[in-house]
PDB file of C-alpha atoms in Angstrom:
ATOM      1  CA  UNK A   3     -19.582  36.669 -77.700  1.00 46.00           C
ATOM      2  CA  UNK A   4     -21.735  37.848 -74.834  1.00 49.00           C
ATOM      3  CA  UNK A   5     -20.539  38.786 -71.368  1.00 51.00           C
ATOM      4  CA  UNK A   6     -21.234  35.206 -70.181  1.00 48.00           C
ATOM      5  CA  UNK A   7     -18.840  33.773 -72.719  1.00 44.00           C
ATOM      6  CA  UNK A   8     -21.635  32.206 -74.829  1.00 53.00           C
ATOM      7  CA  UNK A   9     -21.791  32.744 -78.505  1.00 63.00           C
ATOM      8  CA  UNK A  10     -24.810  34.588 -79.813  1.00 74.00           C
ATOM      9  CA  UNK A  11     -26.807  32.468 -82.256  1.00 76.00           C
ATOM     10  CA  UNK A  12     -28.377  33.839 -85.387  1.00 85.00           C
ATOM     11  CA  UNK A  13     -32.125  33.685 -85.896  1.00 87.00           C
ATOM     12  CA  UNK A  14     -31.719  30.958 -88.496  1.00 86.00           C
ATOM     13  CA  UNK A  15     -29.736  28.806 -86.077  1.00 86.00           C
ATOM     14  CA  UNK A  16     -32.328  29.335 -83.305  1.00 88.00           C
ATOM     15  CA  UNK A  17     -35.119  28.237 -85.648  1.00 89.00           C
ATOM     16  CA  UNK A  18     -33.126  25.159 -86.623  1.00 87.00           C
ATOM     17  CA  UNK A  19     -32.584  24.207 -82.958  1.00 87.00           C
ATOM     18  CA  UNK A  20     -36.304  24.687 -82.160  1.00 85.00           C
ATOM     19  CA  UNK A  21     -37.280  22.619 -85.206  1.00 85.00           C
ATOM     20  CA  UNK A  22     -34.995  19.782 -84.109  1.00 85.00           C
ATOM     21  CA  UNK A  23     -36.484  19.835 -80.592  1.00 83.00           C
ATOM     22  CA  UNK A  24     -40.069  19.796 -81.925  1.00 82.00           C
ATOM     23  CA  UNK A  25     -39.416  16.993 -84.378  1.00 87.00           C
ATOM     24  CA  UNK A  26     -37.789  14.778 -81.750  1.00 89.00           C
ATOM     25  CA  UNK A  27     -39.869  12.069 -80.078  1.00 89.00           C
ATOM     26  CA  UNK A  28     -40.132  14.059 -76.862  1.00 88.00           C
ATOM     27  CA  UNK A  29     -41.159  17.196 -78.763  1.00 86.00           C
ATOM     28  CA  UNK A  30     -43.915  15.389 -80.661  1.00 89.00           C
ATOM     29  CA  UNK A  31     -45.286  13.888 -77.435  1.00 92.00           C
ATOM     30  CA  UNK A  32     -45.259  17.296 -75.720  1.00 90.00           C
ATOM     31  CA  UNK A  33     -46.935  19.008 -78.678  1.00 88.00           C
ATOM     32  CA  UNK A  34     -49.655  16.371 -79.079  1.00 92.00           C
ATOM     33  CA  UNK A  35     -50.363  16.376 -75.320  1.00 94.00           C
ATOM     34  CA  UNK A  36     -50.690  20.170 -75.337  1.00 94.00           C
ATOM     35  CA  UNK A  37     -53.062  20.139 -78.329  1.00 95.00           C
ATOM     36  CA  UNK A  38     -55.113  17.334 -76.730  1.00 96.00           C
ATOM     37  CA  UNK A  39     -55.476  19.275 -73.475  1.00 96.00           C
ATOM     38  CA  UNK A  40     -56.525  22.416 -75.329  1.00 96.00           C
ATOM     39  CA  UNK A  41     -59.181  20.455 -77.245  1.00 96.00           C
ATOM     40  CA  UNK A  42     -60.428  18.889 -74.006  1.00 96.00           C
ATOM     41  CA  UNK A  43     -60.699  22.322 -72.365  1.00 96.00           C
ATOM     42  CA  UNK A  44     -62.585  23.651 -75.401  1.00 95.00           C
ATOM     43  CA  UNK A  45     -64.970  20.685 -75.294  1.00 95.00           C
ATOM     44  CA  UNK A  46     -65.628  21.206 -71.574  1.00 94.00           C
ATOM     45  CA  UNK A  47     -66.294  24.916 -72.104  1.00 93.00           C
ATOM     46  CA  UNK A  48     -68.813  24.162 -74.866  1.00 91.00           C
ATOM     47  CA  UNK A  49     -70.502  21.500 -72.726  1.00 90.00           C
ATOM     48  CA  UNK A  50     -70.971  23.980 -69.874  1.00 90.00           C
ATOM     49  CA  UNK A  51     -72.694  26.609 -72.013  1.00 89.00           C
ATOM     50  CA  UNK A  52     -76.463  26.862 -71.472  1.00 89.00           C
ATOM     51  CA  UNK A  53     -78.703  25.405 -74.171  1.00 88.00           C
ATOM     52  CA  UNK A  54     -80.032  27.911 -76.702  1.00 90.00           C
ATOM     53  CA  UNK A  55     -83.387  27.840 -78.448  1.00 90.00           C
ATOM     54  CA  UNK A  56     -84.256  28.837 -81.981  1.00 91.00           C
ATOM     55  CA  UNK A  57     -85.704  32.201 -82.947  1.00 93.00           C
ATOM     56  CA  UNK A  58     -89.121  30.494 -82.748  1.00 95.00           C
ATOM     57  CA  UNK A  59     -88.639  30.413 -78.983  1.00 95.00           C
ATOM     58  CA  UNK A  60     -88.047  34.170 -78.862  1.00 94.00           C
ATOM     59  CA  UNK A  61     -91.042  34.994 -81.070  1.00 95.00           C
ATOM     60  CA  UNK A  62     -93.429  32.663 -79.256  1.00 96.00           C
ATOM     61  CA  UNK A  63     -92.227  33.989 -75.886  1.00 95.00           C
ATOM     62  CA  UNK A  64     -92.855  37.572 -77.038  1.00 94.00           C
ATOM     63  CA  UNK A  65     -96.355  36.667 -78.216  1.00 96.00           C
ATOM     64  CA  UNK A  66     -96.996  35.002 -74.852  1.00 96.00           C
ATOM     65  CA  UNK A  67     -95.887  38.106 -72.934  1.00 95.00           C
ATOM     66  CA  UNK A  68     -98.440  40.178 -74.841  1.00 94.00           C
ATOM     67  CA  UNK A  69    -101.277  37.852 -73.782  1.00 94.00           C
ATOM     68  CA  UNK A  70    -100.654  37.508 -70.045  1.00 94.00           C
ATOM     69  CA  UNK A  71    -101.984  40.209 -67.709  1.00 92.00           C
ATOM     70  CA  UNK A  72     -98.857  40.204 -65.516  1.00 94.00           C
ATOM     71  CA  UNK A  73     -96.019  39.256 -67.909  1.00 94.00           C
ATOM     72  CA  UNK A  74     -93.320  39.908 -65.305  1.00 96.00           C
ATOM     73  CA  UNK A  75     -94.550  36.808 -63.418  1.00 95.00           C
ATOM     74  CA  UNK A  76     -94.018  34.423 -66.352  1.00 96.00           C
ATOM     75  CA  UNK A  77     -91.506  31.634 -65.718  1.00 95.00           C
ATOM     76  CA  UNK A  78     -90.664  29.340 -68.610  1.00 94.00           C
ATOM     77  CA  UNK A  79     -90.474  25.802 -67.267  1.00 93.00           C
ATOM     78  CA  UNK A  80     -89.849  23.598 -70.287  1.00 92.00           C
ATOM     79  CA  UNK A  81     -89.606  23.992 -74.068  1.00 94.00           C
ATOM     80  CA  UNK A  82     -90.294  21.488 -76.833  1.00 94.00           C
ATOM     81  CA  UNK A  83     -88.913  22.459 -80.244  1.00 93.00           C
ATOM     82  CA  UNK A  84     -90.147  21.031 -83.517  1.00 90.00           C
ATOM     83  CA  UNK A  85     -89.200  21.795 -87.127  1.00 89.00           C
ATOM     84  CA  UNK A  86     -91.729  24.617 -87.648  1.00 91.00           C
ATOM     85  CA  UNK A  87     -93.353  24.863 -84.221  1.00 95.00           C
ATOM     86  CA  UNK A  88     -92.524  25.291 -80.565  1.00 96.00           C
ATOM     87  CA  UNK A  89     -94.333  24.578 -77.311  1.00 96.00           C
ATOM     88  CA  UNK A  90     -93.497  26.518 -74.142  1.00 96.00           C
ATOM     89  CA  UNK A  91     -94.652  25.254 -70.757  1.00 95.00           C
ATOM     90  CA  UNK A  92     -94.794  28.153 -68.336  1.00 96.00           C
ATOM     91  CA  UNK A  93     -96.162  29.271 -65.010  1.00 95.00           C
ATOM     92  CA  UNK A  94     -97.469  32.697 -64.098  1.00 96.00           C
ATOM     93  CA  UNK A  95     -99.420  34.426 -61.366  1.00 95.00           C
ATOM     94  CA  UNK A  96    -102.908  35.675 -62.173  1.00 92.00           C
ATOM     95  CA  UNK A  97    -104.774  38.665 -60.739  1.00 89.00           C
ATOM     96  CA  UNK A  98    -105.892  36.666 -57.696  1.00 93.00           C
ATOM     97  CA  UNK A  99    -102.319  35.705 -56.760  1.00 92.00           C
ATOM     98  CA  UNK A 100    -102.785  32.129 -57.872  1.00 94.00           C
ATOM     99  CA  UNK A 101     -99.897  30.365 -59.625  1.00 94.00           C
ATOM    100  CA  UNK A 102    -101.010  28.696 -62.857  1.00 94.00           C
ATOM    101  CA  UNK A 103     -99.188  26.128 -65.014  1.00 95.00           C
ATOM    102  CA  UNK A 104    -100.079  26.383 -68.693  1.00 96.00           C
ATOM    103  CA  UNK A 105     -98.586  26.025 -72.156  1.00 96.00           C
ATOM    104  CA  UNK A 106     -98.597  27.788 -75.496  1.00 97.00           C
ATOM    105  CA  UNK A 107     -97.806  26.238 -78.862  1.00 96.00           C
ATOM    106  CA  UNK A 108     -96.826  28.415 -81.823  1.00 97.00           C
ATOM    107  CA  UNK A 109     -96.479  27.220 -85.399  1.00 96.00           C
ATOM    108  CA  UNK A 110     -94.668  29.141 -88.114  1.00 96.00           C
ATOM    109  CA  UNK A 111     -94.529  29.422 -91.885  1.00 95.00           C
ATOM    110  CA  UNK A 112     -92.152  31.182 -94.223  1.00 93.00           C
ATOM    111  CA  UNK A 113     -93.851  32.411 -97.404  1.00 91.00           C
ATOM    112  CA  UNK A 114     -91.218  33.684 -99.875  1.00 89.00           C
ATOM    113  CA  UNK A 115     -92.744  37.147-100.249  1.00 89.00           C
ATOM    114  CA  UNK A 116     -93.291  37.836 -96.521  1.00 87.00           C
ATOM    115  CA  UNK A 117     -90.549  35.982 -94.666  1.00 88.00           C
ATOM    116  CA  UNK A 118     -91.096  34.303 -91.299  1.00 92.00           C
ATOM    117  CA  UNK A 119     -94.723  34.518 -90.130  1.00 94.00           C
ATOM    118  CA  UNK A 120     -96.693  33.219 -87.167  1.00 95.00           C
ATOM    119  CA  UNK A 121     -99.115  30.644 -88.603  1.00 95.00           C
ATOM    120  CA  UNK A 122    -101.131  29.530 -85.590  1.00 95.00           C
ATOM    121  CA  UNK A 123    -101.151  29.639 -81.806  1.00 96.00           C
ATOM    122  CA  UNK A 124    -102.922  27.440 -79.298  1.00 96.00           C
ATOM    123  CA  UNK A 125    -103.272  27.653 -75.514  1.00 96.00           C
ATOM    124  CA  UNK A 126    -104.396  24.961 -73.111  1.00 93.00           C
ATOM    125  CA  UNK A 127    -106.653  27.482 -71.335  1.00 92.00           C
ATOM    126  CA  UNK A 128    -109.169  30.059 -72.520  1.00 90.00           C
ATOM    127  CA  UNK A 129    -107.707  33.533 -73.045  1.00 90.00           C
ATOM    128  CA  UNK A 130    -109.311  36.754 -74.289  1.00 89.00           C
ATOM    129  CA  UNK A 131    -107.927  36.125 -77.769  1.00 91.00           C
ATOM    130  CA  UNK A 132    -108.846  32.436 -78.095  1.00 91.00           C
ATOM    131  CA  UNK A 133    -111.949  30.891 -79.565  1.00 90.00           C
ATOM    132  CA  UNK A 134    -114.211  29.772 -76.744  1.00 86.00           C
ATOM    133  CA  UNK A 135    -114.715  26.222 -78.074  1.00 86.00           C
ATOM    134  CA  UNK A 136    -112.027  23.573 -78.049  1.00 83.00           C
ATOM    135  CA  UNK A 137    -110.375  22.266 -81.201  1.00 84.00           C
ATOM    136  CA  UNK A 138    -112.361  19.226 -82.303  1.00 82.00           C
ATOM    137  CA  UNK A 139    -110.849  15.883 -81.236  1.00 80.00           C
ATOM    138  CA  UNK A 140    -107.841  17.582 -79.589  1.00 81.00           C
ATOM    139  CA  UNK A 141    -108.905  17.677 -75.947  1.00 83.00           C
ATOM    140  CA  UNK A 142    -108.813  20.914 -73.984  1.00 87.00           C
ATOM    141  CA  UNK A 143    -106.914  23.078 -76.477  1.00 91.00           C
ATOM    142  CA  UNK A 144    -108.046  26.532 -77.559  1.00 94.00           C
ATOM    143  CA  UNK A 145    -106.967  28.182 -80.814  1.00 94.00           C
ATOM    144  CA  UNK A 146    -106.141  31.893 -81.043  1.00 95.00           C
ATOM    145  CA  UNK A 147    -108.421  33.772 -83.410  1.00 95.00           C
ATOM    146  CA  UNK A 148    -106.764  34.487 -86.758  1.00 95.00           C
ATOM    147  CA  UNK A 149    -107.255  38.253 -86.544  1.00 95.00           C
ATOM    148  CA  UNK A 150    -104.859  38.469 -83.564  1.00 95.00           C
ATOM    149  CA  UNK A 151    -102.229  36.418 -85.381  1.00 95.00           C
ATOM    150  CA  UNK A 152    -102.588  38.664 -88.443  1.00 94.00           C
ATOM    151  CA  UNK A 153    -102.172  41.774 -86.270  1.00 95.00           C
ATOM    152  CA  UNK A 154     -99.009  40.324 -84.749  1.00 95.00           C
ATOM    153  CA  UNK A 155     -97.595  39.507 -88.197  1.00 93.00           C
ATOM    154  CA  UNK A 156     -98.476  42.940 -89.649  1.00 93.00           C
ATOM    155  CA  UNK A 157     -96.940  44.787 -86.694  1.00 92.00           C
ATOM    156  CA  UNK A 158     -93.443  43.710 -87.811  1.00 88.00           C
ATOM    157  CA  UNK A 159     -92.867  42.326 -84.314  1.00 89.00           C
ATOM    158  CA  UNK A 160     -91.025  39.334 -85.740  1.00 91.00           C
ATOM    159  CA  UNK A 161     -88.538  41.573 -87.569  1.00 90.00           C
ATOM    160  CA  UNK A 162     -87.938  43.618 -84.429  1.00 92.00           C
ATOM    161  CA  UNK A 163     -87.425  40.498 -82.308  1.00 91.00           C
ATOM    162  CA  UNK A 164     -84.933  39.044 -84.795  1.00 89.00           C
ATOM    163  CA  UNK A 165     -82.991  42.309 -85.085  1.00 91.00           C
ATOM    164  CA  UNK A 166     -82.912  42.788 -81.297  1.00 91.00           C
ATOM    165  CA  UNK A 167     -80.863  39.571 -80.864  1.00 86.00           C
ATOM    166  CA  UNK A 168     -82.917  38.257 -77.906  1.00 88.00           C
ATOM    167  CA  UNK A 169     -81.633  35.976 -75.178  1.00 88.00           C
ATOM    168  CA  UNK A 170     -82.670  32.505 -76.346  1.00 93.00           C
ATOM    169  CA  UNK A 171     -81.317  30.603 -73.343  1.00 91.00           C
ATOM    170  CA  UNK A 172     -83.659  27.713 -72.627  1.00 90.00           C
ATOM    171  CA  UNK A 173     -84.884  27.065 -69.077  1.00 89.00           C
ATOM    172  CA  UNK A 174     -83.289  24.363 -66.955  1.00 80.00           C
ATOM    173  CA  UNK A 175     -84.957  20.985 -67.312  1.00 70.00           C
ATOM    174  CA  UNK A 176     -87.653  20.555 -64.689  1.00 57.00           C
ATOM    175  CA  UNK A 177     -90.173  17.759 -64.321  1.00 56.00           C
ATOM    176  CA  UNK A 178     -93.617  19.288 -64.104  1.00 52.00           C
ATOM    177  CA  UNK A 179     -97.001  17.817 -63.329  1.00 48.00           C
ATOM    178  CA  UNK A 180     -99.203  19.184 -66.075  1.00 49.00           C
TER     179      UNK A 180
END
């Protein structure tokens, strides 16, 4: 007996009482409501997380930063992801202070002996590393010369980017006039 005059229950008896309460109709309703609310909260938390891109987004973004004169002015506007390619629409400020809207498209391959490699890159404007003629029957699209892609692949930049665990948060959806 305790000082209040109640009998002290053994652990086994306490478990039995709790089991009876949980298995009652009211206990089942309370338990299922609690689990449902927790699942709803988890779903809402996942829905509020920002969208993440693939590692292709990180690699293509790093390649882009190496090609722009003022990389700190780059703003990613929109991203289109494909199975083995990615297109990044971006804006940046050039040396004259003019804001430019452009895009880059990177395609990838994964040879078994080398791992993930950059296969090809195209810009919609002429850059120092692009061929000066457009790709035939493709409009105003300029392909990066293969020697620059090979240099990027040989530099082990892809391995460094993957191991650095980059921020792959995609930009907010904006409607652009390209």
